[in-house]
Short mmCIF file of C-alpha atoms and ligand atoms in Angstrom, two decimals:
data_model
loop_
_atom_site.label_atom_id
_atom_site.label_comp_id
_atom_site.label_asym_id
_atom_site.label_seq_id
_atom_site.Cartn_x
_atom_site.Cartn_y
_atom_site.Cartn_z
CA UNK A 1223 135.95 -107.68 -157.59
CA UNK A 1224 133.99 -110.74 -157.42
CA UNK A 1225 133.77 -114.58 -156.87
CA UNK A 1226 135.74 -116.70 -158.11
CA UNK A 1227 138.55 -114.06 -158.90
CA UNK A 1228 137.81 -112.45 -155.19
CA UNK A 1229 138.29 -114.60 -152.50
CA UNK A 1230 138.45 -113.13 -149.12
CA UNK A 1231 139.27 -116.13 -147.46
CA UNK A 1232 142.67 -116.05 -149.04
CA UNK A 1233 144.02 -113.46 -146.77
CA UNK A 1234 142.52 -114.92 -143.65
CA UNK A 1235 144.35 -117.93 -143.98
CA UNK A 1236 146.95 -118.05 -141.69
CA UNK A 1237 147.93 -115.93 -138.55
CA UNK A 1238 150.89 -114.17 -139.85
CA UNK A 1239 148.42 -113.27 -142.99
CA UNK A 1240 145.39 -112.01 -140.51
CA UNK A 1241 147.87 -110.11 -138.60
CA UNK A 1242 149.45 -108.33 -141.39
CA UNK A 1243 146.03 -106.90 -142.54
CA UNK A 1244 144.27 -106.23 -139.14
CA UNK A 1245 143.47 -102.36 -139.23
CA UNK A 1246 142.58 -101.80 -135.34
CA UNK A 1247 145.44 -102.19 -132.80
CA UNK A 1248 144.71 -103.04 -129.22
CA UNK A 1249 147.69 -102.58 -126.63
CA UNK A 1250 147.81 -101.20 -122.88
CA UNK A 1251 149.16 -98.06 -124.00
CA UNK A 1252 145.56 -96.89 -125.65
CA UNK A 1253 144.42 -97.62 -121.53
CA UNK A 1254 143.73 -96.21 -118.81
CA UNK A 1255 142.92 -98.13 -115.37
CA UNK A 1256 140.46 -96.87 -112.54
CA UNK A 1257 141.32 -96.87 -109.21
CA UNK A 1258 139.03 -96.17 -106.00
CA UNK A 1259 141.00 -94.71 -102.98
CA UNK A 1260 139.86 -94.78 -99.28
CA UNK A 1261 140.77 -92.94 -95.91
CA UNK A 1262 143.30 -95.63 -93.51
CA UNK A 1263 146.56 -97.64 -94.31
CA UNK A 1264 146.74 -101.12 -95.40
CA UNK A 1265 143.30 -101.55 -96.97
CA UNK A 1266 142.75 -103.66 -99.54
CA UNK A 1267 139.11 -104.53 -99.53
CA UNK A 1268 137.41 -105.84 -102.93
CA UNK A 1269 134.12 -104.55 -104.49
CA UNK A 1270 131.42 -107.33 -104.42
CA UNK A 1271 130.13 -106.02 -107.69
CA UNK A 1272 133.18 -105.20 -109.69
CA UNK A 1273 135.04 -108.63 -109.08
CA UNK A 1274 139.10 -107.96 -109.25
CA UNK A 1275 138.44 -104.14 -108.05
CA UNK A 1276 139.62 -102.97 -104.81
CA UNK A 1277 139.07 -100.21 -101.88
CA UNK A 1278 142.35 -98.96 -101.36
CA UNK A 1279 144.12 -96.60 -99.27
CA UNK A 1280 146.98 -94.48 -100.25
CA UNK A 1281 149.80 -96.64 -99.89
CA UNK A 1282 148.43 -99.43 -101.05
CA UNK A 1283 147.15 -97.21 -104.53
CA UNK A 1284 151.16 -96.65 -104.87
CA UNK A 1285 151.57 -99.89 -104.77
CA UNK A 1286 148.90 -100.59 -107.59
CA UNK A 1287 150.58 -97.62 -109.36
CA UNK A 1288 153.74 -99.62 -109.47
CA UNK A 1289 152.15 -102.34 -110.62
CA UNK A 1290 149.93 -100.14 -113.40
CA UNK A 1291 153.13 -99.24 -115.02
CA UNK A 1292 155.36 -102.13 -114.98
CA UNK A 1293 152.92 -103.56 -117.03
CA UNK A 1294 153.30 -100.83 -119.97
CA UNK A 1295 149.88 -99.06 -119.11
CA UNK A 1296 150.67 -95.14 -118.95
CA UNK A 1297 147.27 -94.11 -116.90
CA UNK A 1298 145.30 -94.48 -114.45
CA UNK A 1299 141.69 -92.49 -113.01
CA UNK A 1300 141.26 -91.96 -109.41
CA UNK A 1301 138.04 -91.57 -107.98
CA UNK A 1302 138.39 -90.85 -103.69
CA UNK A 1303 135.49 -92.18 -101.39
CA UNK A 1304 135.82 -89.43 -98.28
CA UNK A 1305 136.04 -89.13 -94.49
CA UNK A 1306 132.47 -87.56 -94.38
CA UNK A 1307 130.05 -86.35 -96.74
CA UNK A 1308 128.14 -83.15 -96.09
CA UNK A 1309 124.85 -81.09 -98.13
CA UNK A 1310 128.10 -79.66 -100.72
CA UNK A 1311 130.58 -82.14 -100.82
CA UNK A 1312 133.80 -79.80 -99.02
CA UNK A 1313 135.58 -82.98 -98.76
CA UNK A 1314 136.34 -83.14 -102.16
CA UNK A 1315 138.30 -80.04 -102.54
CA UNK A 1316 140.26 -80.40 -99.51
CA UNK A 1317 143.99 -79.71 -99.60
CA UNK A 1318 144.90 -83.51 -97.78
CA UNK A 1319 141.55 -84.95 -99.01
CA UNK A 1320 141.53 -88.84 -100.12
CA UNK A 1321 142.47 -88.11 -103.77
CA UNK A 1322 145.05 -85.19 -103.24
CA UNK A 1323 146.91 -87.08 -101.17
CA UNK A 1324 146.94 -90.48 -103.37
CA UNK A 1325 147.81 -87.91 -106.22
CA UNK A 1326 150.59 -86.78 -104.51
CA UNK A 1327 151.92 -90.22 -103.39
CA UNK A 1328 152.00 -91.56 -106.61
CA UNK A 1329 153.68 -89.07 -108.21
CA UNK A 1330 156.33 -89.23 -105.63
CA UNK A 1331 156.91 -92.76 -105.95
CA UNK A 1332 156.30 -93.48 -109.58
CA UNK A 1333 156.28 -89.61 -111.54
CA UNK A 1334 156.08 -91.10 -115.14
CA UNK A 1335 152.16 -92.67 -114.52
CA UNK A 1336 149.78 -90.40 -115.82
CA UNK A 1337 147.30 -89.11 -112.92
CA UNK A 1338 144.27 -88.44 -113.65
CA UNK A 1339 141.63 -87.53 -111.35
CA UNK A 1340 137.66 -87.70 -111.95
CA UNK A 1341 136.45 -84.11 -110.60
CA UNK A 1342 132.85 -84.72 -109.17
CA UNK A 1343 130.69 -83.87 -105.80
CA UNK A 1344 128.13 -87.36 -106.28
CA UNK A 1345 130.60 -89.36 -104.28
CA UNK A 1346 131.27 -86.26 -101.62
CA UNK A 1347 127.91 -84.97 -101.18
CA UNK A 1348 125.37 -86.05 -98.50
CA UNK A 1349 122.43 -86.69 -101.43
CA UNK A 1350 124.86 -88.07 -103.69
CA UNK A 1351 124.11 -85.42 -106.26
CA UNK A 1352 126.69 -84.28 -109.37
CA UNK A 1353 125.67 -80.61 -108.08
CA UNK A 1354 124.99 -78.66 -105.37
CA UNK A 1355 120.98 -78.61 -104.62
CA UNK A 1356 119.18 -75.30 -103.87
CA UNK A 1357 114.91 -75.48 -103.48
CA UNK A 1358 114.80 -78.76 -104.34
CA UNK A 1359 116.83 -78.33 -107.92
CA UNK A 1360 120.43 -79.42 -108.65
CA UNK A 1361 122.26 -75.35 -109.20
CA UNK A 1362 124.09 -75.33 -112.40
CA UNK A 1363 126.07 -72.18 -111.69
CA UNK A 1364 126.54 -72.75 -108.43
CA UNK A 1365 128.10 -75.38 -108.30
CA UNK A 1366 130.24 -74.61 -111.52
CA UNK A 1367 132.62 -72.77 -108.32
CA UNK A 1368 133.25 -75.72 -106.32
CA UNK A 1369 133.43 -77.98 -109.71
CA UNK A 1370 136.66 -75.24 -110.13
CA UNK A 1371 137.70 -75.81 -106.67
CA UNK A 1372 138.16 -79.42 -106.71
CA UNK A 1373 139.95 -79.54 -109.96
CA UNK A 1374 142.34 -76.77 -109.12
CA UNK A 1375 142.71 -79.10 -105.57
CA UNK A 1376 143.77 -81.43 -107.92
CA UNK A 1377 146.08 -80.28 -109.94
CA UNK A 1378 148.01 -78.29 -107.11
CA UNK A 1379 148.68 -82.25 -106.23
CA UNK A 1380 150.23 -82.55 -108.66
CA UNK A 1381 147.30 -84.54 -111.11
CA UNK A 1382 148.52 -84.89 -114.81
CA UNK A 1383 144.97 -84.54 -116.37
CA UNK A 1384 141.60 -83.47 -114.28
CA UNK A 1385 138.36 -84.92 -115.76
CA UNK A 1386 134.84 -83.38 -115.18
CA UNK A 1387 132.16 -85.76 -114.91
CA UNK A 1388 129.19 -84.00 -113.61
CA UNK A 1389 127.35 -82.66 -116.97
CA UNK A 1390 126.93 -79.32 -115.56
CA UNK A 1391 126.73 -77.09 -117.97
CA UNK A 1392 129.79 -74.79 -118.28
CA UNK A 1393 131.94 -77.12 -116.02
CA UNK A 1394 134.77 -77.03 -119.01
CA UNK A 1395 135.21 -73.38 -119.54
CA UNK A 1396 134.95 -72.82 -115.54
CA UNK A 1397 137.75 -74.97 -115.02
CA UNK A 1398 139.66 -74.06 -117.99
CA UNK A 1399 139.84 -69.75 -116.64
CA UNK A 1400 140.37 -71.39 -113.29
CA UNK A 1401 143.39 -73.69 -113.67
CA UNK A 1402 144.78 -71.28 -115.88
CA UNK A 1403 144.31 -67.96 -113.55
CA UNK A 1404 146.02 -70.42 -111.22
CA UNK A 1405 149.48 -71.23 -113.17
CA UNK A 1406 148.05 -74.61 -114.62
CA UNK A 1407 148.05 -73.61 -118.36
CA UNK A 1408 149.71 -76.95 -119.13
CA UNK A 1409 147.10 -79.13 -116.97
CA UNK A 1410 144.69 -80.78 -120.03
CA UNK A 1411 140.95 -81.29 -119.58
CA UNK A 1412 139.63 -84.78 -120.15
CA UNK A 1413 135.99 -84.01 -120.25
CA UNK A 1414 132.93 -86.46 -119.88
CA UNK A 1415 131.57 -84.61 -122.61
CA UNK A 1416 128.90 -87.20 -124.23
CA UNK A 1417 127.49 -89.09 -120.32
CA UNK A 1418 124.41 -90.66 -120.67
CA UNK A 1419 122.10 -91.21 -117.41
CA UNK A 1420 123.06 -95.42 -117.81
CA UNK A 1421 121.88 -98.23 -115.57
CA UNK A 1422 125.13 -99.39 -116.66
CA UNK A 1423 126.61 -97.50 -113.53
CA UNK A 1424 125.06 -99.70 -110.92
CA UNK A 1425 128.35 -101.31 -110.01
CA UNK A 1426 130.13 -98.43 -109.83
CA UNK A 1427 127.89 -96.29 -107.66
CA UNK A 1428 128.27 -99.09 -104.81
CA UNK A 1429 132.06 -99.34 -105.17
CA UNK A 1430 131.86 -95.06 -105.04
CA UNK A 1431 129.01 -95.29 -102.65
CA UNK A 1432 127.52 -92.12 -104.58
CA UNK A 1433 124.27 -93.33 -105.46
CA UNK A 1434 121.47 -90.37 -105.28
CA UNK A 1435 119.63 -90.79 -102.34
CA UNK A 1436 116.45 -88.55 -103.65
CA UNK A 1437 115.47 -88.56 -107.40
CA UNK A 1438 117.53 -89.80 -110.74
CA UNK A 1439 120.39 -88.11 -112.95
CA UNK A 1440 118.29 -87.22 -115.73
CA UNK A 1441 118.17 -83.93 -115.21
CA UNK A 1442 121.80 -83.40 -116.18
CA UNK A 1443 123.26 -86.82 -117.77
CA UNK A 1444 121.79 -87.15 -120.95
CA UNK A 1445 119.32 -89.00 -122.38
CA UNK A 1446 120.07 -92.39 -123.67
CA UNK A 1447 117.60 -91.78 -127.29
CA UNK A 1448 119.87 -89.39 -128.20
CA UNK A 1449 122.76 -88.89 -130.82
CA UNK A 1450 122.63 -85.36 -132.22
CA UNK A 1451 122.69 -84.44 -128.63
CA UNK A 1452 125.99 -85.51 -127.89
CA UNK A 1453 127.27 -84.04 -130.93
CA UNK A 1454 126.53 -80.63 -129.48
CA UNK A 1455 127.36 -81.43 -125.96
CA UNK A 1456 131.09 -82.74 -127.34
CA UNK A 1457 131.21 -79.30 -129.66
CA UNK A 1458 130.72 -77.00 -126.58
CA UNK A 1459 133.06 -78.87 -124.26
CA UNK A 1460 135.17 -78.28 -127.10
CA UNK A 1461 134.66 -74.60 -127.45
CA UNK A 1462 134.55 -74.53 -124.11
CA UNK A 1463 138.72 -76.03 -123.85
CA UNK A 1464 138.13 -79.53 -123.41
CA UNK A 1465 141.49 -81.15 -125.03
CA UNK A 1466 140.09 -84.39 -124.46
CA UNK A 1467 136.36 -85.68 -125.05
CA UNK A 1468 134.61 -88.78 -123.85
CA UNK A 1469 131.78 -91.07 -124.64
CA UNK A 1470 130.42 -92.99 -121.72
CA UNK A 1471 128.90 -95.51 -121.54
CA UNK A 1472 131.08 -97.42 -124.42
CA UNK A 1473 129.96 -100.82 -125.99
CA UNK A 1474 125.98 -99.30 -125.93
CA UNK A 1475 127.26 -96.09 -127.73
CA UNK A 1476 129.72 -97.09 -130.69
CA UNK A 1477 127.82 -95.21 -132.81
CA UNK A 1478 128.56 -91.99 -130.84
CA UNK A 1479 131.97 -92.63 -130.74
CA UNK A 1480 131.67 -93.31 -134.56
CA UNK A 1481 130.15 -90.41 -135.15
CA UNK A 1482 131.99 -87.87 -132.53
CA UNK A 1483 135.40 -89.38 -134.37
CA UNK A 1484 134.12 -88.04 -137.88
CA UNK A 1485 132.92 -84.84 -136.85
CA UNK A 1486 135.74 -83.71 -134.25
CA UNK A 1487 139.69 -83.55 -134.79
CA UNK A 1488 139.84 -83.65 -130.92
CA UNK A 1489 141.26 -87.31 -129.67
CA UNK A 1490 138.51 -89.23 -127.79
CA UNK A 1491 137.98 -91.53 -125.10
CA UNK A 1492 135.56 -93.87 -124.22
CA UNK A 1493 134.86 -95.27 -120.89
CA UNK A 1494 134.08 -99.01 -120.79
CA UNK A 1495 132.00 -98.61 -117.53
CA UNK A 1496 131.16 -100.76 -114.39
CA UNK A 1497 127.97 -102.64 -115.38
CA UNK A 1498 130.00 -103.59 -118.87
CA UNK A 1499 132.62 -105.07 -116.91
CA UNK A 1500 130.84 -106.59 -114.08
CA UNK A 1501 128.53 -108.97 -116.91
CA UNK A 1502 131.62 -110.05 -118.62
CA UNK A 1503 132.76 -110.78 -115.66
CA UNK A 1504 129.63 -112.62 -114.26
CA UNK A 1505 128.95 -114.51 -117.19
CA UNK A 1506 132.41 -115.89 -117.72
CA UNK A 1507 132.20 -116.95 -113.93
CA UNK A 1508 129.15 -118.88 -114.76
CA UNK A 1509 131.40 -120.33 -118.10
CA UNK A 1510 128.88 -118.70 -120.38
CA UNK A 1511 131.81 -117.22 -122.11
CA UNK A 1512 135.67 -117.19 -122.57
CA UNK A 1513 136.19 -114.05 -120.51
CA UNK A 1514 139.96 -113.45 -122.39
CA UNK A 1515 138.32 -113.48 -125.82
CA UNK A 1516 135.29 -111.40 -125.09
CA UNK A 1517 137.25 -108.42 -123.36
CA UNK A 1518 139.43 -108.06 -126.09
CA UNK A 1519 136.55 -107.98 -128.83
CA UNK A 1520 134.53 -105.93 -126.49
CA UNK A 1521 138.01 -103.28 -126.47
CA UNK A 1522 138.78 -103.86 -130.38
CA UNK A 1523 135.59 -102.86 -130.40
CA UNK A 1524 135.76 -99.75 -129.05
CA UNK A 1525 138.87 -98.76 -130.60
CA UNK A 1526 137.21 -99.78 -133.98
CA UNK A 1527 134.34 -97.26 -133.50
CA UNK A 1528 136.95 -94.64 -133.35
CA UNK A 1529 138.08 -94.14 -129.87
CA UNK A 1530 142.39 -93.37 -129.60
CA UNK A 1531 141.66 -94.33 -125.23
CA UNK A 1532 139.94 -96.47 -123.56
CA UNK A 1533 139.15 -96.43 -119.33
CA UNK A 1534 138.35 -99.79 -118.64
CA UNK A 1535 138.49 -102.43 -115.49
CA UNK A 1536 140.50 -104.92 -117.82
CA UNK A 1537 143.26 -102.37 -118.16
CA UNK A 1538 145.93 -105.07 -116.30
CA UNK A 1539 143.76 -108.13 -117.51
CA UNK A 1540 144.38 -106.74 -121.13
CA UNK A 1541 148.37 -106.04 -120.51
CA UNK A 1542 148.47 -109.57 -118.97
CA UNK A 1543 147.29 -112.02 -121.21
CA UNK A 1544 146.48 -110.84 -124.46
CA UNK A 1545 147.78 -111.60 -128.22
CA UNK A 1546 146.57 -108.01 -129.49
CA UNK A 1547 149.12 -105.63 -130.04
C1 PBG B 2574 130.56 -89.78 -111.11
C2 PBG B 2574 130.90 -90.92 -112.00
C3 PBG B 2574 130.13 -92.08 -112.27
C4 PBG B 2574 130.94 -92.91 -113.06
C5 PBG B 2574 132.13 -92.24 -113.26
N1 PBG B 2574 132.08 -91.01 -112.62
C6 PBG B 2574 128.81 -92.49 -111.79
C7 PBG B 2574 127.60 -91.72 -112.14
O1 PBG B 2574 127.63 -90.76 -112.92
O2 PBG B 2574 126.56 -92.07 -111.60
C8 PBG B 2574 130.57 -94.29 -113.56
C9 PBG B 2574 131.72 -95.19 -113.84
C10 PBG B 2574 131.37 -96.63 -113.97
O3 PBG B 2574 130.19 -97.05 -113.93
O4 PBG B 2574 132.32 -97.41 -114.13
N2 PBG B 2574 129.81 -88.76 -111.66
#
């Protein structure tokens, strides 16, 4: 096939043409939407760095949850800011903690939303750590225990999917014996399997307040250099039960998600973080670019590098106004 017989242009013509080739699909089904809860009633306070993202407490996340699903998206993540933080982060395996009791809520008001809730101790501990710390060092095993506790927490809320994202190693199989010792055989894993130690995070670690407060994350999120890496990090959260993996960051890494799609039958996710939203964002506020058309190339983009579901900011801005279904 070759010019002049070949002309590629002949199928781009026209909309109806273009639309009947496309091969990536983009719709608020493939979505999930974040959501950050906080202690009180009535709050509604928005995140100076994550413009259109919110503080909010419980009833006000039902509310959102309403919203979430009238407009067709299926999902949402919550991550819970706590009462108090102490050296091991108890707060975020208690039984009326911030998060249990949002899960709860919103599956009492609006039970067909998938819940799913990010199990962590960065935004419950004192240092701000992934891990509990012992002589100076994050503990891997240790904390692997209260990593169970929270997610079991969780899911005795009620939560439709719990997702690890501390990169301790083991967290998956921990959590896996746990839940299921504990009657939650049917409660999937959505592991941050492939989490790179990303500036990109910035936003999100004020909005979460769980910025480290001694040292970096590089000593469990993974090195940005690396691809082979996350291959074997995805293949033992795998082994390990995961039933769900994610890449994260996503626009940086399409190559990981490229690659983790050919290698693994598993379905994958890819989370569209904080900093990625916050400079479309910023830039289209300065009308350096049309924000519409840039989130949904920056999505088809993600989708086209093989990822079946995206967690992204734009989740409701996508289901609003866009042409790609
Ligand atoms: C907690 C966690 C982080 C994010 C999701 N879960 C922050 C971090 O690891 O420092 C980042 C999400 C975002 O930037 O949107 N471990």
């Amino acid at each position: 096939m070759k010019f002049p017989e070949y002309r590629p242009r002949r199928l781009r013509r026209t909309e109806a043409l273009r639309a009947l080739i496309r091969e990536t699909s983009l719709s608020p089904r493939h979505l999930i939407y974040p959501l950050f809860v906080v202690p009180g009633k009535g709050i509604k306070e928005p995140i100076d760095a994550m413009p259109g993202c919110y503080h909010l407490s419980v009833d006000m996340v039902v509310e959102e949850a309403k919203e979430v699903l009238d407009l067709g998206i299926y999902a949402v993540l919550l991550f819970g800011l706590p009462e108090k933080k102490d050296s091991k982060g108890s707060h975020a395996w208690l039984k009326s903690g911030v998060v249990q009791n949002a899960v709860s809520a919103i599956k009492r008001a609006v039970p067909e939303l998938i819940v799913v809730t990010d199990v962590c101790l960065c935004g419950y501990t004192s240092h701000g750590h992934c891990g509990v710390i012992s002589n100076g060092q994050i503990d891997n095993d240790a904390t692997l225990k209260l990593l169970s506790k929270v997610a079991l927490s969780h899911a005795e809320a009620g939560a439709d999917i719990v997702a690890p994202s501390d990169m301790m190693d083991g967290r998956v199989g921990a959590i896996r014996k746990t839940l299921d010792r504990n009657g939650f055989d049917q409660v999937p894993i959505l592991s941050y399997a492939v989490k790179y130690a990303s500036s990109f995070y910035g936003p999100f670690r004020e909005a979460a307040e769980c910025a480290p407060q001694f040292g970096d994350r590089r000593s469990y999120q993974m090195d940005p250099a690396n691809a082979r890496e996350g291959l074997r990090e995805a293949m033992l959260d795998a082994e390990e039960g995961a039933d769900i993996l994610m890449v994260k960051p996503a626009m940086p890494y399409l190559d990981i998600i490229h690659l983790l799609r050919q290698e693994c039958k598993l379905p994958i996710a890819a989370y569209q973080v904080s900093g990625e939203y916050s400079m479309i964002k910023a830039a289209s506020s300065k009308g350096w670019i049309d924000e519409t058309r840039v989130m949904e190339e920056s999505l088809i983009g993600i989708r086209r590098a093989g990822a079946d579901i995206i967690i992204t900011y734009f989740a409701k801005d996508l289901a609003r106004g866009s042409n790609l279904r």
